[in-house]
mmCIF file of C-alpha atoms in Angstrom:
data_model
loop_
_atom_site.group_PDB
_atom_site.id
_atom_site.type_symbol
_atom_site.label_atom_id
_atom_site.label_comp_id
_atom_site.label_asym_id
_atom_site.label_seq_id
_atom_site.Cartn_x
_atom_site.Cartn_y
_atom_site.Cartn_z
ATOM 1 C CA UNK A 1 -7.088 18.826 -13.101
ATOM 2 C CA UNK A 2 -4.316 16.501 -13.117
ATOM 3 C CA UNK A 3 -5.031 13.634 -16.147
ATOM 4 C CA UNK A 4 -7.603 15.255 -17.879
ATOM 5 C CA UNK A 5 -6.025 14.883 -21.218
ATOM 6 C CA UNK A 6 -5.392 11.246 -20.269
ATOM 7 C CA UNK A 7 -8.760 10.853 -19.718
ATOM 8 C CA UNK A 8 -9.524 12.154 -23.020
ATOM 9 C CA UNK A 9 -7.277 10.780 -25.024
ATOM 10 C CA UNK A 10 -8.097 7.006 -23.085
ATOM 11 C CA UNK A 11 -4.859 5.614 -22.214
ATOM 12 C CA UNK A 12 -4.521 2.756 -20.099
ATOM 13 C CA UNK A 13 -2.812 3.072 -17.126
ATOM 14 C CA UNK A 14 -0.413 0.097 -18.105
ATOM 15 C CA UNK A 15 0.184 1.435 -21.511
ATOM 16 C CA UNK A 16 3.720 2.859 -20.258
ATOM 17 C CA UNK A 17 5.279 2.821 -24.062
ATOM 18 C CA UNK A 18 2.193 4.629 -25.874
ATOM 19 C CA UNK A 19 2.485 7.006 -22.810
ATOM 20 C CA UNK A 20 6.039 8.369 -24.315
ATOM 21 C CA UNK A 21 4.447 9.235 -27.905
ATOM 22 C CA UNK A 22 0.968 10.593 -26.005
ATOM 23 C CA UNK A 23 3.041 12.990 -23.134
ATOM 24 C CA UNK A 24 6.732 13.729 -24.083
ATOM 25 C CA UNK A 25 7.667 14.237 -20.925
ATOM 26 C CA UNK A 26 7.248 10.684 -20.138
ATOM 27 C CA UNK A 27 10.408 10.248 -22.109
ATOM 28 C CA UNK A 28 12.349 12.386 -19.744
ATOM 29 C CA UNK A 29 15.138 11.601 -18.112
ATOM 30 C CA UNK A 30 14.129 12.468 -14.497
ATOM 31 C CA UNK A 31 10.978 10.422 -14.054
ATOM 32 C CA UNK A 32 9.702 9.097 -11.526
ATOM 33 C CA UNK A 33 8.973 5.724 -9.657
ATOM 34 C CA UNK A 34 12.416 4.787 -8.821
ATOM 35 C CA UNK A 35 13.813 1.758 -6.638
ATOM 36 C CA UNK A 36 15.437 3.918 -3.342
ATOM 37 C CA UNK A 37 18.925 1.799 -2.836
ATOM 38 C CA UNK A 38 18.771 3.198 1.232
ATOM 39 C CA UNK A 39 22.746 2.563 0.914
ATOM 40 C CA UNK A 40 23.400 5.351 -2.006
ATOM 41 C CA UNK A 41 21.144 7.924 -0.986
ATOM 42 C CA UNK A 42 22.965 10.961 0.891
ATOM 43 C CA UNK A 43 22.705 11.752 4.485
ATOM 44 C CA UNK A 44 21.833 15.047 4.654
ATOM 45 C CA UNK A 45 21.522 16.692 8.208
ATOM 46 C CA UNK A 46 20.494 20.034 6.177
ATOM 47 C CA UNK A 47 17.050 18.723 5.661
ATOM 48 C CA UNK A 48 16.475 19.038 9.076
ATOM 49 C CA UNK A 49 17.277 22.511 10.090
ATOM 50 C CA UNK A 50 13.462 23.180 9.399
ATOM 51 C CA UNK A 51 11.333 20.603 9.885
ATOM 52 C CA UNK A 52 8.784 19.478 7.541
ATOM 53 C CA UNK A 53 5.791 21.269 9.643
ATOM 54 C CA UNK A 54 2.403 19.969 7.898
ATOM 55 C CA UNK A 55 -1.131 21.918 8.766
ATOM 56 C CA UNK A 56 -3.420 19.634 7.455
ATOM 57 C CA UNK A 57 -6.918 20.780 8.326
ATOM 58 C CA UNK A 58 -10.300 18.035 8.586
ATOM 59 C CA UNK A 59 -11.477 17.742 5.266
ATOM 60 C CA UNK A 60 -15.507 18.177 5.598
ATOM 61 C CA UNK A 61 -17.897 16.705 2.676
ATOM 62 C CA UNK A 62 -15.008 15.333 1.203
ATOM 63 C CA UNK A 63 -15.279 13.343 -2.077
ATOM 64 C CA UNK A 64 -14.187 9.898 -3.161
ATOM 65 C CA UNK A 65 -13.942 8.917 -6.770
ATOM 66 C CA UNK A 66 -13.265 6.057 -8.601
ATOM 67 C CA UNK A 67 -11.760 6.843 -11.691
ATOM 68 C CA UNK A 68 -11.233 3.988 -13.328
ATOM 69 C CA UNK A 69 -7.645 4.234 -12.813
ATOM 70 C CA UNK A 70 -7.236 5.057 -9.021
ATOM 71 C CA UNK A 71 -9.360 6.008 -6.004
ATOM 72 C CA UNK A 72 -8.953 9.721 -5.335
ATOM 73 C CA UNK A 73 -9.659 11.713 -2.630
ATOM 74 C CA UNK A 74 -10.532 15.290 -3.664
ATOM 75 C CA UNK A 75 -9.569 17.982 -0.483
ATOM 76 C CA UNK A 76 -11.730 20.965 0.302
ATOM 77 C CA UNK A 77 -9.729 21.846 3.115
ATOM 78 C CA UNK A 78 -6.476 24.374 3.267
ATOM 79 C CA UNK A 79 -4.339 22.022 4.009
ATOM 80 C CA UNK A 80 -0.676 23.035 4.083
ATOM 81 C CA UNK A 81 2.742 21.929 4.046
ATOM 82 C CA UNK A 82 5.940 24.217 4.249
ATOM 83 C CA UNK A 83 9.894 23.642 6.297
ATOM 84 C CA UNK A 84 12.107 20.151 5.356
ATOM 85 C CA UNK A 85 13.276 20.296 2.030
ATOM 86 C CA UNK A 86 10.702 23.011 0.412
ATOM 87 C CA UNK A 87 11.442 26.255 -0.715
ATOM 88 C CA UNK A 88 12.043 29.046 2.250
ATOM 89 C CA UNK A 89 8.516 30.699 3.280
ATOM 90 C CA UNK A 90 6.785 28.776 0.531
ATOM 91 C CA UNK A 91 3.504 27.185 1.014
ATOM 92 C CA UNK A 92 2.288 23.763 -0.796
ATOM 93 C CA UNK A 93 -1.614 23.303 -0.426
ATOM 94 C CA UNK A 94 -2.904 19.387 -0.406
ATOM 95 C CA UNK A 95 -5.119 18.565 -3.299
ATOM 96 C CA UNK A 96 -5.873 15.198 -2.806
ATOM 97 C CA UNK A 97 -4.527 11.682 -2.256
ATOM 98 C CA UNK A 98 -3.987 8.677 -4.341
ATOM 99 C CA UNK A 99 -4.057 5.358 -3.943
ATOM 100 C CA UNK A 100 -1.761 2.143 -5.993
ATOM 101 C CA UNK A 101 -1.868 -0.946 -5.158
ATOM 102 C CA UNK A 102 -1.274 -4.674 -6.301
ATOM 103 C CA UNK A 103 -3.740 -7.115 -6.790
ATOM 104 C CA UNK A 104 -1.191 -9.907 -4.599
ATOM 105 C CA UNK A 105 0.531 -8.239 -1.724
ATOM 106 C CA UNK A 106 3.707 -8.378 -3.067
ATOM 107 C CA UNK A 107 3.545 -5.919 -5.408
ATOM 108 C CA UNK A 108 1.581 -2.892 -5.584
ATOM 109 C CA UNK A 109 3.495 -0.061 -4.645
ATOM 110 C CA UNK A 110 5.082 2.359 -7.513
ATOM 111 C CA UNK A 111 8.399 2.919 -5.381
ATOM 112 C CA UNK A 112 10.594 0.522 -4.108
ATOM 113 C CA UNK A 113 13.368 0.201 -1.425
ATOM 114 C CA UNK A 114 16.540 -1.848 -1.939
ATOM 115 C CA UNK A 115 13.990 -2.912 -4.865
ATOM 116 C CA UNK A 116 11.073 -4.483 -2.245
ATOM 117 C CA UNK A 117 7.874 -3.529 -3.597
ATOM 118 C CA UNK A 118 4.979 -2.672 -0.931
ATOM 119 C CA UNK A 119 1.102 -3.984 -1.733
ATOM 120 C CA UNK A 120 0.421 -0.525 -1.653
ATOM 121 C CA UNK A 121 1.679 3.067 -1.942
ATOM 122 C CA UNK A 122 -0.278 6.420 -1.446
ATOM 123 C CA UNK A 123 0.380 9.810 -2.570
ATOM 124 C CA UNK A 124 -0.181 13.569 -1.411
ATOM 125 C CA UNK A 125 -0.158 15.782 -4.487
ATOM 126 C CA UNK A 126 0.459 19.307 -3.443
ATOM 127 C CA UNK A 127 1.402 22.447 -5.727
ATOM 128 C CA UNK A 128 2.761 25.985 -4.308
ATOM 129 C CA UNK A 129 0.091 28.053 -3.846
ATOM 130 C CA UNK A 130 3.052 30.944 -2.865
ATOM 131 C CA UNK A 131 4.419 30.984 -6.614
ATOM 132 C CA UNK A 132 0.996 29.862 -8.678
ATOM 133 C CA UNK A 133 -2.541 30.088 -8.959
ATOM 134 C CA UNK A 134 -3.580 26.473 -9.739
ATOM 135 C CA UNK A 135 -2.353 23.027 -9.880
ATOM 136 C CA UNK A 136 -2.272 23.064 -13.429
ATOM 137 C CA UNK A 137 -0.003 25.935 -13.875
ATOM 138 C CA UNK A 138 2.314 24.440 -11.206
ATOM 139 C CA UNK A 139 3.131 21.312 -12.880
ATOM 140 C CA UNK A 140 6.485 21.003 -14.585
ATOM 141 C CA UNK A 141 7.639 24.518 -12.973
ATOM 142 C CA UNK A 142 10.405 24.312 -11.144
ATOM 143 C CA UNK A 143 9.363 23.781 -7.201
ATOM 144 C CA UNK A 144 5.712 23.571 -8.627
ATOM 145 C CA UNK A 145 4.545 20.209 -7.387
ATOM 146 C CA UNK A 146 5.023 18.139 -4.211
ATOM 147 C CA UNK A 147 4.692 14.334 -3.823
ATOM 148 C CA UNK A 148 4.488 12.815 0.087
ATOM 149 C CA UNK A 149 4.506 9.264 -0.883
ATOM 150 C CA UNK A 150 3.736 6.845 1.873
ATOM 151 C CA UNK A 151 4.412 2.740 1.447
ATOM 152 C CA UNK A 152 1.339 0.840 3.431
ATOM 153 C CA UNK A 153 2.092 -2.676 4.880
ATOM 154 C CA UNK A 154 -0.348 -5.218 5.896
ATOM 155 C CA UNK A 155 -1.001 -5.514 9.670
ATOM 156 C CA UNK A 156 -4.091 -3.864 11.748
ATOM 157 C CA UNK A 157 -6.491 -1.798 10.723
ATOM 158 C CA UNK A 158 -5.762 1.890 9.876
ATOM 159 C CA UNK A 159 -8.679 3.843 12.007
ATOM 160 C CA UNK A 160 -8.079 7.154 9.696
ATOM 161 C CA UNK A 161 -8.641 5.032 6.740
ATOM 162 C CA UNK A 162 -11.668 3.537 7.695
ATOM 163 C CA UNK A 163 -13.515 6.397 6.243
ATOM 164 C CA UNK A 164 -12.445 5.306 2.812
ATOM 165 C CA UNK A 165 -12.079 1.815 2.955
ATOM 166 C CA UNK A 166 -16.096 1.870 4.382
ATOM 167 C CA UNK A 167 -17.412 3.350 1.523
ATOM 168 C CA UNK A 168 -15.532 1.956 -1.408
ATOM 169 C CA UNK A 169 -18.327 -0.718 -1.913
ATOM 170 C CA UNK A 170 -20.158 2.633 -3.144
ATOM 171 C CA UNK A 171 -17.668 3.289 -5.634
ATOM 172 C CA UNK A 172 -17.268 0.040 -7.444
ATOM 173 C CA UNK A 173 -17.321 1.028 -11.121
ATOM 174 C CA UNK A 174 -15.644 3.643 -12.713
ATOM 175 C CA UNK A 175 -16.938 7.262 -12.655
ATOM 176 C CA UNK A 176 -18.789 6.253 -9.023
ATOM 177 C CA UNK A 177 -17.843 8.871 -6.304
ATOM 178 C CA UNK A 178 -19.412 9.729 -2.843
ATOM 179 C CA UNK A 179 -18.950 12.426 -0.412
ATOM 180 C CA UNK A 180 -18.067 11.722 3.000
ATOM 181 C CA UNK A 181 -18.553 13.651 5.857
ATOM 182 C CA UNK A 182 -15.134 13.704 7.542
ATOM 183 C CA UNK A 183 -11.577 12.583 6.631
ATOM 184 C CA UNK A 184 -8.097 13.625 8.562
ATOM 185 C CA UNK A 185 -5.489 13.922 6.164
ATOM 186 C CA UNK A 186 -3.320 13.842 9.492
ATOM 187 C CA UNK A 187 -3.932 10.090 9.988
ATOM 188 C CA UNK A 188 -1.985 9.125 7.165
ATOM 189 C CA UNK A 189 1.695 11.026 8.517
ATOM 190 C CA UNK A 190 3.723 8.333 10.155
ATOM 191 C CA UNK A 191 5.085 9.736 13.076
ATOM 192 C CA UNK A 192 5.302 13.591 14.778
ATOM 193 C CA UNK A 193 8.791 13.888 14.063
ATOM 194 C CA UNK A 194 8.308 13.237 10.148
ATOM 195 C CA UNK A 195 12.154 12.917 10.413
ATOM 196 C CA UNK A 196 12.921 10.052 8.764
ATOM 197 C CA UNK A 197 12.223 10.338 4.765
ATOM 198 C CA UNK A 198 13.801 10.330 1.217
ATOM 199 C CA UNK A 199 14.185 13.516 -1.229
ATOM 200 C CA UNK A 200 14.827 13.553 -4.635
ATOM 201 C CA UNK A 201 13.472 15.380 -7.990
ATOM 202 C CA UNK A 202 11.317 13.263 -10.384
ATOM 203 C CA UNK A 203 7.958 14.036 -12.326
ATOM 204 C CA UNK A 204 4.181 12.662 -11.918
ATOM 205 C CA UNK A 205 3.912 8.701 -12.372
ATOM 206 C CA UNK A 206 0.876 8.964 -14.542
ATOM 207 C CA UNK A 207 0.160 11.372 -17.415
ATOM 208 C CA UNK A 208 0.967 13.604 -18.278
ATOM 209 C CA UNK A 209 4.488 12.428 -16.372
ATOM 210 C CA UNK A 210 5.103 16.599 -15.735
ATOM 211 C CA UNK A 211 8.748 16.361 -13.965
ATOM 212 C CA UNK A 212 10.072 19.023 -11.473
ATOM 213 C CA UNK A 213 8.160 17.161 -9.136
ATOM 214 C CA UNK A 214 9.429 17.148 -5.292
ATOM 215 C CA UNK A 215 9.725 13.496 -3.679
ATOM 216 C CA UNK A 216 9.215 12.680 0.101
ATOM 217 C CA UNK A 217 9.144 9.405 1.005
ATOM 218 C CA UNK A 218 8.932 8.247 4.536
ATOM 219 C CA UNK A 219 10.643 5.406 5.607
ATOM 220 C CA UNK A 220 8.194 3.966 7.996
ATOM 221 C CA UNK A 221 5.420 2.185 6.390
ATOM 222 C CA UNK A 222 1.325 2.830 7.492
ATOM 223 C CA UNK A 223 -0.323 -0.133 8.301
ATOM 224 C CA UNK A 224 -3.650 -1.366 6.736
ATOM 225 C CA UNK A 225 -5.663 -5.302 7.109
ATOM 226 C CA UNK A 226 -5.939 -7.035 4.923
ATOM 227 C CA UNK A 227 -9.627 -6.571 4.743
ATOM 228 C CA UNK A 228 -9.406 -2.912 3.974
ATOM 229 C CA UNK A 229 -6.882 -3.814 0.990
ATOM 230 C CA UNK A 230 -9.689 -6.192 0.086
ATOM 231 C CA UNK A 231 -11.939 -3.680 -0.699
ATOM 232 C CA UNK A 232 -9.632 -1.738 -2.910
ATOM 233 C CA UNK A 233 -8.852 -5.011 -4.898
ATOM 234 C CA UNK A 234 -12.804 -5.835 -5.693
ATOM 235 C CA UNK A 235 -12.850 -2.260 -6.938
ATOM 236 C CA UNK A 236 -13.599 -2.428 -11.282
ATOM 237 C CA UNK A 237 -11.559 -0.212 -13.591
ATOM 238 C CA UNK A 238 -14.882 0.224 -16.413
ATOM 239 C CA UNK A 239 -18.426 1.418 -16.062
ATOM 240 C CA UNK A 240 -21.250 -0.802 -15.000
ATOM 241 C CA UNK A 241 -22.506 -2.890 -17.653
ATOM 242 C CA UNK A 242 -19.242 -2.574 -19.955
ATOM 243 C CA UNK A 243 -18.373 -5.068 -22.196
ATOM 244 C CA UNK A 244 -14.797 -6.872 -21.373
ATOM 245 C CA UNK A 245 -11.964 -7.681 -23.589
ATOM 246 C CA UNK A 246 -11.447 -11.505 -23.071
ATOM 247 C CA UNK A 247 -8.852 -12.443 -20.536
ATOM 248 C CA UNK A 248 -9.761 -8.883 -18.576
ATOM 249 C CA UNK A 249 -11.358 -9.665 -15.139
ATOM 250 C CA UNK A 250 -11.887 -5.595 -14.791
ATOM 251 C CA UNK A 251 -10.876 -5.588 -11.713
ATOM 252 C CA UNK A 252 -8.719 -2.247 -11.085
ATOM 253 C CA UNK A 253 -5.281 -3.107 -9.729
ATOM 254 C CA UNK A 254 -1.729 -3.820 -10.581
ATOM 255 C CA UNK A 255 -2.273 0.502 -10.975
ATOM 256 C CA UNK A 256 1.575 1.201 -10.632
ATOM 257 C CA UNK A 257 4.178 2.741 -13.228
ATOM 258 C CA UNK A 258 7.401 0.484 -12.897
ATOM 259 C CA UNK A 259 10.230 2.270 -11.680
ATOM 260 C CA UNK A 260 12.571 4.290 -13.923
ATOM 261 C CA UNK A 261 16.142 4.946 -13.968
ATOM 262 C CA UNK A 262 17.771 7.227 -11.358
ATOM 263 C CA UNK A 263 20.168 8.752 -14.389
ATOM 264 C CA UNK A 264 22.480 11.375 -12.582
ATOM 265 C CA UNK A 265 20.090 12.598 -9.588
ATOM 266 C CA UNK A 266 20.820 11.641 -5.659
ATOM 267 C CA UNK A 267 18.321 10.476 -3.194
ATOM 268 C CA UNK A 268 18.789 12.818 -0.181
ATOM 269 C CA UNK A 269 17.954 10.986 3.410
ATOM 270 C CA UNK A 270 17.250 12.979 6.734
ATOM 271 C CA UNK A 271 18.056 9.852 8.628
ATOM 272 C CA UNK A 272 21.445 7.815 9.329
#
């Protein structure tokens, strides 16, 4: 899994400097969040000779974990993703889906455009199931790992959400998960088209920071209320009954990497 030796070794998710001496790659020079400056990044009408052409399947006793660091949401479904900017004929199988966001709406999201920050940013992790056997062997090989990223606004409720935003008062403290019956990973794509999006090369945004990671970023926002965000925000990043340091409310929150430098790569766009 993804983090386990981040887990073990206990690093705080904020901890971005201790990160570099824990997980070299974190030191890298293509990491990833960036700020997307929509006026540098390259129209590219190539992207859309194949379109991105997701099969994401219902996702039946699906869990939901608190991890102290993030809520996750761990697939059992064969959900697929091929077409856009992917490898011909290769396959990238949905894993799960993560979730950072700010405890203020102004901030939240790991990603920014023209250096706006969202209150909230989630992530598809998907590795190719057509050149490995596992997640773990995918990461850091070279079109291993794919990223759909997806910037949430504040607005009306997100129905497809509901599943998860419904039960996080189950999940309050770290290590807390619960299975739920149903969840549509299809809910969370922002339009049929999936034309409009961002592509560039970058690595994980937590540990162990693994690069060779594929970006897509869509440029339309899904929309959440503000009570759903709510119950992400009264989420706590410690086991029950933990003692605090002092000036740590324990909330969970704030759970974004600031963005890194773009070096020499280019943002790709499949939009004007």
């Amino acid at each position: 899994m993804v983090q386990e030796s981040w887990y073990l070794k206990g690093v705080s998710p904020l901890s971005g400097v201790e990160w570099g001496l824990l997980f070299p790659s974190a030191n890298g020079e293509y990491q990833s969040p960036i700020n997307l400056n929509s006026r540098e990044a390259r129209y590219d009408p190539a992207l859309l000779d194949v379109g991105l052409a997701p099969n994401y399947l219902v996702c039946r006793d699906c869990e939901v974990l608190n991890d102290g660091h993030t809520v996750r949401i761990l697939l059992r479904s064969k959900s697929v993703v091929a077409g856009g900017p992917l490898p011909s004929g290769h396959e990238y199988e949905l894993h799960e889906v993560r979730f950072h966001w700010g405890k203020e709406n102004q901030r939240g999201s790991e990603h920014t455009v023209n250096f706006k920050a969202f209150p909230m940013e989630l992530h598809l992790i998907h590795w190719n199931t057509t050149l490995f056997s596992t997640l773990e062997d995918a990461l850091g090989q070279k079109n291993g790992v794919l990223i759909i990223a997806l910037f949430v606004q504040i607005g009306k409720e997100h129905l497809g959400l509901k599943a998860i935003t419904e039960v996080l008062q189950d999940l309050q403290y770290k290590g807390k998960s619960k299975i739920i019956p149903c969840f549509n990973p299809n809910t969370l794509l922002p339009d049929p088209l999936l034309r409009d999006y961002w592509v560039y090369e970058g690595s994980l945004t937590t540990p162990p920071c693994s690069e060779k990671v594929t970006w897509i970023l869509f440029r339309y926002p899904l929309t959440i209320s503000q009570v759903q965000i709510e119950e992400f925000r009264r989420l706590r990043s410690h086991i029950k009954g933990a003692e605090l340091l002092e000036g740590n409310d324990g909330l969970l929150g704030d759970n974004f990497r600031p963005t890194q430098p773009l070096s020499d790569r280019m943002v790709r766009a499949a939009f004007q």
